[in-house]
Amino acid sequence: MLVNDKIYQTVWIEGSTVYMIQQNLLPFKFEIHECKTYWDTCMAITDMTIRGAGAIGAAAGYAMAQAFLQFRDSEKAISIREARQDIENTRPTARNLFYAVDRVYKAGLISPESAMVEAQKVAQKDASDSKTIGEYGCELFKRKTNVLTHCNAGWLAFVDYGTALAPIYLAAKQGKEVFVYVDETRPRNQGAKLTAWELYNNDIPHIIIPDNAAASLMAQGKIDIIIVGADRIAANGDAANKIGTLGRAILAKEFNIPFYVAAPTSTIDINCATGKEIPIEERNQEEVLFQSGIDANNNPVQILVCSPGSKALNPAFDVTPSKYITGIITEKGIVKAHHQSIKKLMEEV
Ligand code: MRU
């Protein structure tokens, strides 16, 4: 993706150092964050310097490769197993994290160099899958389409292109008229901060809406289609995504609006029979109680926006039952969100 006239991916590795776009500073400041050790990379995943299923997966794969390089010699086996545990403990919901770590771990048992090659493959496959998802998803767009999206499943959430936003970028490139309603996505505002920044940089017409405006816009017939990403999809098609997604899906059914989930097959967890088994991360209450931004002098600020002394609940994801999902846009095509279609799809991977 082009930023300040330079092409970037969200995360990459040079030698044994992992580089990533510092997403906690966006959209106010564009900075590259460096992770010299696997532990630095773990910290960056935990504090959401890097976030979004595919990007987390790529970073976790690189972290595993870094661990193999770091523990090349002494007490190797124990340290590597501990490192794997550390990486897997960073964030629990995104399936891509576990998928990437498993692939790189197995390759690393051959040699640290094999781990590095595998980590690169995982990352580049994430980018190419996203590109293909864009091509399939784009076919859902008419000459003129108003789309609503939740959170950020753009290129920042993956290595490149994104999933929910990839069809939007491609449709606009093909000359279709696309207008995007961007849910702000409380509490961390990935929609208002990241999706809006991506769309603005790509000259895609869009508007940020408060999360609670979505129902009214749907009732007024202003939304033609909803596309969201996913952090984990169960074998029966239930999909975990950023908190608030479930509400959009239920509304979409009520107002007869197609509701699509865009995700690579690496997000599908066939070992999770239904969405009930997907682990849902609960994050720090500070994310709800405080909001971050910049002041009039461009200095970063954090302000308390809730009644002092009250506590907050902060579940990061919810699960949308498959019955609300019109289809899942994958790199293998658009499939129905039910058990047989997903089983068949995963046999082809
Ligand atoms: O908590 P985050 O920002 O890592 O959440 C992930 C997401 O960005 C969303 O749930 C997204 O819609 C799917 S992941 C591409």
CSV table of C-alpha atoms and ligand atoms in Angstrom, one decimal:
chain,number,residue,atom,x,y,z
A,1,MET,CA,0.0,0.0,0.0
A,2,LEU,CA,1.2,3.5,-0.9
A,3,VAL,CA,1.9,5.8,2.1
A,4,ASN,CA,3.8,9.1,1.6
A,5,ASP,CA,4.8,7.9,-2.0
A,6,LYS,CA,6.4,4.7,-0.6
A,7,ILE,CA,5.0,1.2,-0.8
A,8,TYR,CA,4.6,-0.5,2.6
A,9,GLN,CA,3.4,-3.8,3.9
A,10,THR,CA,2.0,-3.8,7.4
A,11,VAL,CA,4.7,-6.0,8.8
A,12,TRP,CA,8.0,-7.4,7.4
A,13,ILE,CA,11.3,-8.9,8.5
A,14,GLU,CA,14.9,-7.8,7.6
A,15,GLY,CA,17.6,-10.1,9.0
A,16,SER,CA,16.2,-11.0,12.4
A,17,THR,CA,14.4,-7.7,13.1
A,18,VAL,CA,10.7,-7.4,12.6
A,19,TYR,CA,9.4,-4.1,11.3
A,20,MET,CA,5.8,-3.0,11.5
A,21,ILE,CA,3.6,0.1,11.1
A,22,GLN,CA,2.9,1.5,14.6
A,23,GLN,CA,-0.9,1.4,14.5
A,24,ASN,CA,-1.4,2.9,17.9
A,25,LEU,CA,-0.1,6.2,16.6
A,26,LEU,CA,-2.3,6.3,13.5
A,27,PRO,CA,-3.9,8.3,12.0
A,28,PHE,CA,-2.0,11.1,13.7
A,29,LYS,CA,1.6,9.9,13.1
A,30,PHE,CA,3.1,7.4,10.7
A,31,GLU,CA,6.0,5.5,12.3
A,32,ILE,CA,7.7,2.2,11.9
A,33,HIS,CA,8.2,0.1,15.0
A,34,GLU,CA,11.2,-2.2,15.3
A,35,CYS,CA,11.2,-5.6,17.2
A,36,LYS,CA,14.7,-7.0,17.6
A,37,THR,CA,13.7,-10.1,19.6
A,38,TYR,CA,10.7,-12.5,19.6
A,39,TRP,CA,9.7,-10.9,22.9
A,40,ASP,CA,9.6,-7.4,21.4
A,41,THR,CA,7.3,-8.8,18.8
A,42,CYS,CA,5.1,-10.4,21.4
A,43,MET,CA,4.8,-7.1,23.2
A,44,ALA,CA,3.8,-5.4,20.0
A,45,ILE,CA,1.0,-7.9,19.4
A,46,THR,CA,-0.2,-7.6,23.0
A,47,ASP,CA,-0.3,-3.8,23.0
A,48,MET,CA,-1.8,-3.6,19.5
A,49,THR,CA,1.0,-1.8,17.9
A,50,ILE,CA,0.1,-4.5,15.3
A,51,ARG,CA,-3.5,-5.8,15.2
A,52,GLY,CA,-6.0,-7.4,12.8
A,53,ALA,CA,-6.1,-11.1,12.2
A,54,GLY,CA,-3.8,-11.5,9.2
A,55,ALA,CA,-1.2,-9.0,10.5
A,56,ILE,CA,-1.2,-10.6,13.9
A,57,GLY,CA,-0.7,-14.0,12.2
A,58,ALA,CA,2.3,-12.7,10.1
A,59,ALA,CA,3.9,-11.0,13.1
A,60,ALA,CA,3.4,-14.2,15.2
A,61,GLY,CA,5.0,-16.3,12.5
A,62,TYR,CA,8.0,-13.9,12.4
A,63,ALA,CA,8.2,-14.0,16.2
A,64,MET,CA,8.4,-17.8,16.1
A,65,ALA,CA,11.2,-17.5,13.5
A,66,GLN,CA,13.0,-14.9,15.7
A,67,ALA,CA,12.8,-17.4,18.6
A,68,PHE,CA,14.5,-20.1,16.6
A,69,LEU,CA,17.3,-17.7,15.6
A,70,GLN,CA,17.7,-16.4,19.2
A,71,PHE,CA,17.8,-19.9,20.8
A,72,ARG,CA,20.0,-21.5,18.1
A,73,ASP,CA,22.3,-23.0,20.7
A,74,SER,CA,21.8,-23.5,24.4
A,75,GLU,CA,18.8,-25.3,26.0
A,76,LYS,CA,17.2,-24.9,22.6
A,77,ALA,CA,14.1,-27.2,22.9
A,78,ILE,CA,12.9,-25.8,26.3
A,79,SER,CA,13.4,-22.2,25.2
A,80,ILE,CA,11.6,-22.7,21.9
A,81,ARG,CA,8.6,-24.3,23.6
A,82,GLU,CA,8.4,-21.5,26.1
A,83,ALA,CA,8.7,-18.9,23.3
A,84,ARG,CA,5.9,-20.6,21.4
A,85,GLN,CA,3.8,-20.4,24.6
A,86,ASP,CA,4.6,-16.7,25.0
A,87,ILE,CA,3.6,-15.9,21.4
A,88,GLU,CA,0.4,-17.9,21.7
A,89,ASN,CA,-0.5,-16.1,24.9
A,90,THR,CA,-0.4,-12.6,23.3
A,91,ARG,CA,-3.9,-12.6,21.9
A,92,PRO,CA,-6.4,-15.5,22.1
A,93,THR,CA,-9.0,-14.9,19.4
A,94,ALA,CA,-7.3,-14.5,16.1
A,95,ARG,CA,-7.0,-17.9,14.5
A,96,ASN,CA,-4.3,-16.7,12.2
A,97,LEU,CA,-1.9,-16.4,15.1
A,98,PHE,CA,-2.1,-20.1,16.0
A,99,TYR,CA,-2.1,-21.1,12.3
A,100,ALA,CA,1.1,-19.2,11.7
A,101,VAL,CA,2.9,-20.2,14.8
A,102,ASP,CA,2.2,-23.9,14.2
A,103,ARG,CA,3.5,-23.7,10.6
A,104,VAL,CA,6.7,-21.9,11.6
A,105,TYR,CA,7.3,-24.1,14.6
A,106,LYS,CA,7.2,-27.2,12.5
A,107,ALA,CA,9.5,-25.8,9.9
A,108,GLY,CA,11.9,-24.5,12.7
A,109,LEU,CA,12.3,-28.1,13.9
A,110,ILE,CA,14.3,-28.6,10.7
A,111,SER,CA,16.4,-25.4,11.0
A,112,PRO,CA,16.1,-21.8,12.0
A,113,GLU,CA,16.5,-20.9,8.3
A,114,SER,CA,13.5,-23.1,7.4
A,115,ALA,CA,11.5,-21.3,10.1
A,116,MET,CA,12.4,-18.0,8.5
A,117,VAL,CA,11.4,-19.2,5.0
A,118,GLU,CA,8.1,-20.5,6.4
A,119,ALA,CA,7.4,-17.2,8.2
A,120,GLN,CA,7.9,-15.3,4.9
A,121,LYS,CA,5.6,-17.7,3.1
A,122,VAL,CA,2.9,-17.3,5.7
A,123,ALA,CA,3.1,-13.5,5.4
A,124,GLN,CA,3.2,-13.4,1.6
A,125,LYS,CA,0.3,-15.9,1.3
A,126,ASP,CA,-1.7,-13.6,3.6
A,127,ALA,CA,-1.1,-10.7,1.1
A,128,SER,CA,-1.9,-12.8,-2.0
A,129,ASP,CA,-5.1,-14.3,-0.3
A,130,SER,CA,-6.3,-10.8,0.5
A,131,LYS,CA,-5.8,-9.7,-3.1
A,132,THR,CA,-7.8,-12.6,-4.3
A,133,ILE,CA,-10.6,-12.0,-1.7
A,134,GLY,CA,-10.8,-8.5,-3.3
A,135,GLU,CA,-11.3,-10.0,-6.7
A,136,TYR,CA,-14.1,-12.3,-5.6
A,137,GLY,CA,-15.7,-9.7,-3.3
A,138,CYS,CA,-15.7,-7.0,-6.0
A,139,GLU,CA,-18.2,-9.0,-8.0
A,140,LEU,CA,-20.8,-8.2,-5.3
A,141,PHE,CA,-20.6,-4.5,-6.2
A,142,LYS,CA,-23.0,-3.0,-8.6
A,143,ARG,CA,-22.3,0.2,-10.6
A,144,LYS,CA,-23.2,2.1,-7.5
A,145,THR,CA,-23.0,0.6,-4.0
A,146,ASN,CA,-23.2,1.9,-0.5
A,147,VAL,CA,-21.3,-0.4,1.8
A,148,LEU,CA,-21.0,-0.5,5.6
A,149,THR,CA,-18.0,-1.9,7.4
A,150,HIS,CA,-17.1,-2.4,11.0
A,151,CYS,CA,-13.7,-2.1,12.7
A,152,ASN,CA,-10.7,-2.4,10.4
A,153,ALA,CA,-10.3,-5.3,8.0
A,154,GLY,CA,-8.2,-3.2,5.6
A,155,TRP,CA,-4.6,-3.6,4.6
A,156,LEU,CA,-3.5,-2.6,8.1
A,157,ALA,CA,-5.2,-5.6,9.5
A,158,PHE,CA,-3.4,-7.9,7.1
A,159,VAL,CA,0.0,-7.9,5.4
A,160,ASP,CA,-1.5,-6.0,2.4
A,161,TYR,CA,-4.8,-5.3,0.6
A,162,GLY,CA,-7.1,-6.4,3.5
A,163,THR,CA,-10.2,-8.5,3.4
A,164,ALA,CA,-13.4,-6.4,3.9
A,165,LEU,CA,-11.8,-3.4,2.3
A,166,ALA,CA,-10.0,-5.2,-0.6
A,167,PRO,CA,-13.2,-5.5,-2.7
A,168,ILE,CA,-13.9,-1.8,-2.1
A,169,TYR,CA,-10.5,-0.8,-3.3
A,170,LEU,CA,-10.8,-2.9,-6.4
A,171,ALA,CA,-14.4,-1.8,-7.2
A,172,ALA,CA,-13.3,1.8,-7.0
A,173,LYS,CA,-10.3,1.1,-9.2
A,174,GLN,CA,-12.7,-0.5,-11.8
A,175,GLY,CA,-14.6,2.8,-11.9
A,176,LYS,CA,-17.6,1.6,-9.8
A,177,GLU,CA,-19.2,4.2,-7.5
A,178,VAL,CA,-18.6,3.1,-4.0
A,179,PHE,CA,-19.5,4.9,-0.8
A,180,VAL,CA,-18.4,3.6,2.6
A,181,TYR,CA,-20.1,4.0,5.9
A,182,VAL,CA,-17.4,3.5,8.5
A,183,ASP,CA,-18.5,2.4,12.0
A,184,GLU,CA,-16.3,4.2,14.5
A,185,THR,CA,-15.9,0.9,16.4
A,186,ARG,CA,-15.7,1.8,20.1
A,187,PRO,CA,-13.8,1.4,22.3
A,188,ARG,CA,-10.5,1.6,20.3
A,189,ASN,CA,-12.0,3.2,17.3
A,190,GLN,CA,-10.3,1.1,14.6
A,191,GLY,CA,-13.0,2.2,12.2
A,192,ALA,CA,-12.7,6.0,12.8
A,193,LYS,CA,-8.9,5.9,13.1
A,194,LEU,CA,-7.7,3.2,10.8
A,195,THR,CA,-10.4,2.4,8.2
A,196,ALA,CA,-11.1,6.1,7.7
A,197,TRP,CA,-7.3,6.8,7.3
A,198,GLU,CA,-7.0,4.0,4.7
A,199,LEU,CA,-10.0,5.1,2.7
A,200,TYR,CA,-9.0,8.8,2.8
A,201,ASN,CA,-5.5,7.9,1.5
A,202,ASN,CA,-7.1,6.0,-1.3
A,203,ASP,CA,-9.6,8.7,-2.2
A,204,ILE,CA,-12.5,6.4,-1.5
A,205,PRO,CA,-15.7,8.5,-0.6
A,206,HIS,CA,-16.6,7.6,3.0
A,207,ILE,CA,-18.1,8.9,6.2
A,208,ILE,CA,-17.5,7.9,9.8
A,209,ILE,CA,-20.7,7.1,11.7
A,210,PRO,CA,-21.2,6.6,15.5
A,211,ASP,CA,-21.7,2.9,16.1
A,212,ASN,CA,-25.3,3.5,17.2
A,213,ALA,CA,-26.2,5.2,13.9
A,214,ALA,CA,-26.1,2.0,11.9
A,215,ALA,CA,-29.6,0.8,12.6
A,216,SER,CA,-31.2,4.0,11.5
A,217,LEU,CA,-29.2,4.2,8.3
A,218,MET,CA,-30.2,0.6,7.5
A,219,ALA,CA,-33.9,1.4,8.2
A,220,GLN,CA,-33.6,4.4,5.8
A,221,GLY,CA,-32.4,2.1,3.0
A,222,LYS,CA,-29.0,3.8,2.9
A,223,ILE,CA,-26.9,0.6,3.1
A,224,ASP,CA,-26.8,-1.9,0.1
A,225,ILE,CA,-24.3,-4.4,1.6
A,226,ILE,CA,-22.3,-5.0,4.7
A,227,ILE,CA,-18.8,-6.5,4.6
A,228,VAL,CA,-16.8,-7.2,7.7
A,229,GLY,CA,-13.7,-9.2,8.5
A,230,ALA,CA,-13.3,-12.1,10.9
A,231,ASP,CA,-10.9,-13.1,13.6
A,232,ARG,CA,-11.9,-16.8,13.7
A,233,ILE,CA,-14.6,-18.8,11.9
A,234,ALA,CA,-15.9,-22.0,13.3
A,235,ALA,CA,-16.5,-25.2,11.3
A,236,ASN,CA,-20.3,-24.4,11.1
A,237,GLY,CA,-19.7,-20.9,9.8
A,238,ASP,CA,-20.2,-18.9,13.0
A,239,ALA,CA,-17.8,-16.0,12.9
A,240,ALA,CA,-16.0,-14.1,15.6
A,241,ASN,CA,-15.2,-10.5,14.8
A,242,LYS,CA,-14.9,-7.1,16.5
A,243,ILE,CA,-17.5,-6.5,19.2
A,244,GLY,CA,-20.6,-4.9,17.6
A,245,THR,CA,-20.5,-7.1,14.5
A,246,LEU,CA,-23.3,-9.3,15.8
A,247,GLY,CA,-25.6,-6.3,16.1
A,248,ARG,CA,-25.0,-5.4,12.5
A,249,ALA,CA,-25.7,-8.9,11.3
A,250,ILE,CA,-29.0,-9.1,13.1
A,251,LEU,CA,-30.0,-5.7,11.8
A,252,ALA,CA,-29.0,-6.8,8.3
A,253,LYS,CA,-31.4,-9.7,8.4
A,254,GLU,CA,-34.2,-7.5,9.6
A,255,PHE,CA,-33.7,-5.0,6.8
A,256,ASN,CA,-32.9,-7.6,4.1
A,257,ILE,CA,-29.3,-6.4,3.5
A,258,PRO,CA,-26.7,-8.9,2.4
A,259,PHE,CA,-24.1,-9.5,5.2
A,260,TYR,CA,-20.7,-10.8,4.1
A,261,VAL,CA,-17.7,-11.9,6.1
A,262,ALA,CA,-14.4,-11.6,4.2
A,263,ALA,CA,-11.6,-13.8,5.5
A,264,PRO,CA,-8.9,-16.2,4.2
A,265,THR,CA,-9.2,-19.9,4.9
A,266,SER,CA,-6.3,-19.5,7.4
A,267,THR,CA,-9.0,-17.8,9.7
A,268,ILE,CA,-11.2,-20.9,9.6
A,269,ASP,CA,-10.7,-23.2,12.6
A,270,ILE,CA,-12.2,-26.6,11.8
A,271,ASN,CA,-11.4,-27.7,15.3
A,272,CYS,CA,-14.0,-25.2,16.7
A,273,ALA,CA,-17.3,-26.9,15.9
A,274,THR,CA,-19.3,-23.8,16.6
A,275,GLY,CA,-18.8,-20.2,17.6
A,276,LYS,CA,-19.4,-21.1,21.3
A,277,GLU,CA,-15.9,-22.6,21.4
A,278,ILE,CA,-14.1,-19.5,20.1
A,279,PRO,CA,-12.1,-17.9,22.9
A,280,ILE,CA,-13.2,-14.3,23.3
A,281,GLU,CA,-10.5,-11.9,24.5
A,282,GLU,CA,-11.4,-9.5,27.3
A,283,ARG,CA,-9.3,-6.4,27.3
A,284,ASN,CA,-8.4,-3.8,29.8
A,285,GLN,CA,-11.2,-1.6,31.0
A,286,GLU,CA,-9.0,1.5,30.4
A,287,GLU,CA,-9.8,1.2,26.7
A,288,VAL,CA,-13.4,2.0,27.4
A,289,LEU,CA,-12.9,4.5,30.2
A,290,PHE,CA,-10.3,6.6,28.3
A,291,GLN,CA,-10.1,7.9,24.7
A,292,SER,CA,-6.9,8.7,23.0
A,293,GLY,CA,-6.2,11.4,20.4
A,294,ILE,CA,-4.3,14.5,19.9
A,295,ASP,CA,-4.7,18.0,21.3
A,296,ALA,CA,-4.7,21.3,19.4
A,297,ASN,CA,-0.9,21.3,19.3
A,298,ASN,CA,-0.7,17.8,17.9
A,299,ASN,CA,0.4,16.2,21.1
A,300,PRO,CA,-1.0,12.8,22.0
A,301,VAL,CA,-3.6,12.9,24.8
A,302,GLN,CA,-5.7,10.4,26.7
A,303,ILE,CA,-8.8,11.7,28.3
A,304,LEU,CA,-11.2,10.1,30.8
A,305,VAL,CA,-14.7,9.9,29.1
A,306,CYS,CA,-16.6,8.0,31.8
A,307,SER,CA,-17.8,8.7,35.3
A,308,PRO,CA,-14.8,8.5,37.6
A,309,GLY,CA,-15.0,5.5,39.8
A,310,SER,CA,-17.2,3.4,37.5
A,311,LYS,CA,-15.9,0.2,36.0
A,312,ALA,CA,-16.1,-0.9,32.4
A,313,LEU,CA,-16.5,-4.3,30.7
A,314,ASN,CA,-14.4,-4.7,27.5
A,315,PRO,CA,-15.1,-7.9,25.5
A,316,ALA,CA,-13.1,-7.4,22.3
A,317,PHE,CA,-15.1,-9.7,20.0
A,318,ASP,CA,-18.5,-11.2,19.5
A,319,VAL,CA,-19.7,-14.2,17.6
A,320,THR,CA,-22.2,-13.9,14.7
A,321,PRO,CA,-24.2,-17.1,14.2
A,322,SER,CA,-23.9,-18.5,10.6
A,323,LYS,CA,-27.7,-18.0,10.0
A,324,TYR,CA,-27.1,-14.2,9.8
A,325,ILE,CA,-24.2,-14.5,7.3
A,326,THR,CA,-25.0,-14.3,3.6
A,327,GLY,CA,-21.7,-15.7,2.5
A,328,ILE,CA,-18.0,-15.9,3.4
A,329,ILE,CA,-15.6,-14.3,0.8
A,330,THR,CA,-12.4,-16.4,0.8
A,331,GLU,CA,-9.4,-16.7,-1.5
A,332,LYS,CA,-11.1,-19.8,-2.9
A,333,GLY,CA,-14.4,-18.1,-3.7
A,334,ILE,CA,-17.5,-17.1,-1.9
A,335,VAL,CA,-19.0,-19.9,0.1
A,336,LYS,CA,-22.1,-20.4,2.2
A,337,ALA,CA,-21.6,-20.1,6.0
A,338,HIS,CA,-22.6,-23.7,6.8
A,339,HIS,CA,-20.9,-26.8,7.8
A,340,GLN,CA,-20.8,-28.7,4.4
A,341,SER,CA,-19.6,-25.8,2.4
A,342,ILE,CA,-16.8,-25.1,4.9
A,343,LYS,CA,-15.8,-28.7,5.1
A,344,LYS,CA,-15.6,-28.9,1.3
A,345,LEU,CA,-13.7,-25.6,1.1
A,346,MET,CA,-11.1,-26.8,3.7
A,347,GLU,CA,-10.5,-30.0,1.8
A,348,GLU,CA,-9.4,-27.9,-1.2
A,349,VAL,CA,-6.8,-25.9,0.8
B,1,MRU,O1,-8.7,-6.2,18.1
B,1,MRU,P1,-8.2,-6.1,16.7
B,1,MRU,O2,-8.1,-4.7,16.2
B,1,MRU,O3,-7.0,-6.9,16.4
B,1,MRU,O4,-9.5,-6.7,16.0
B,1,MRU,C1,-9.4,-7.4,14.8
B,1,MRU,C2,-10.1,-6.6,13.9
B,1,MRU,O5,-9.6,-5.7,13.3
B,1,MRU,C3,-11.5,-6.9,13.5
B,1,MRU,O6,-12.2,-7.8,14.3
B,1,MRU,C4,-11.5,-7.1,12.1
B,1,MRU,O7,-12.8,-6.8,11.7
B,1,MRU,C5,-11.2,-8.6,11.6
B,1,MRU,S1,-9.6,-8.9,11.7
B,1,MRU,C6,-9.1,-8.5,10.1
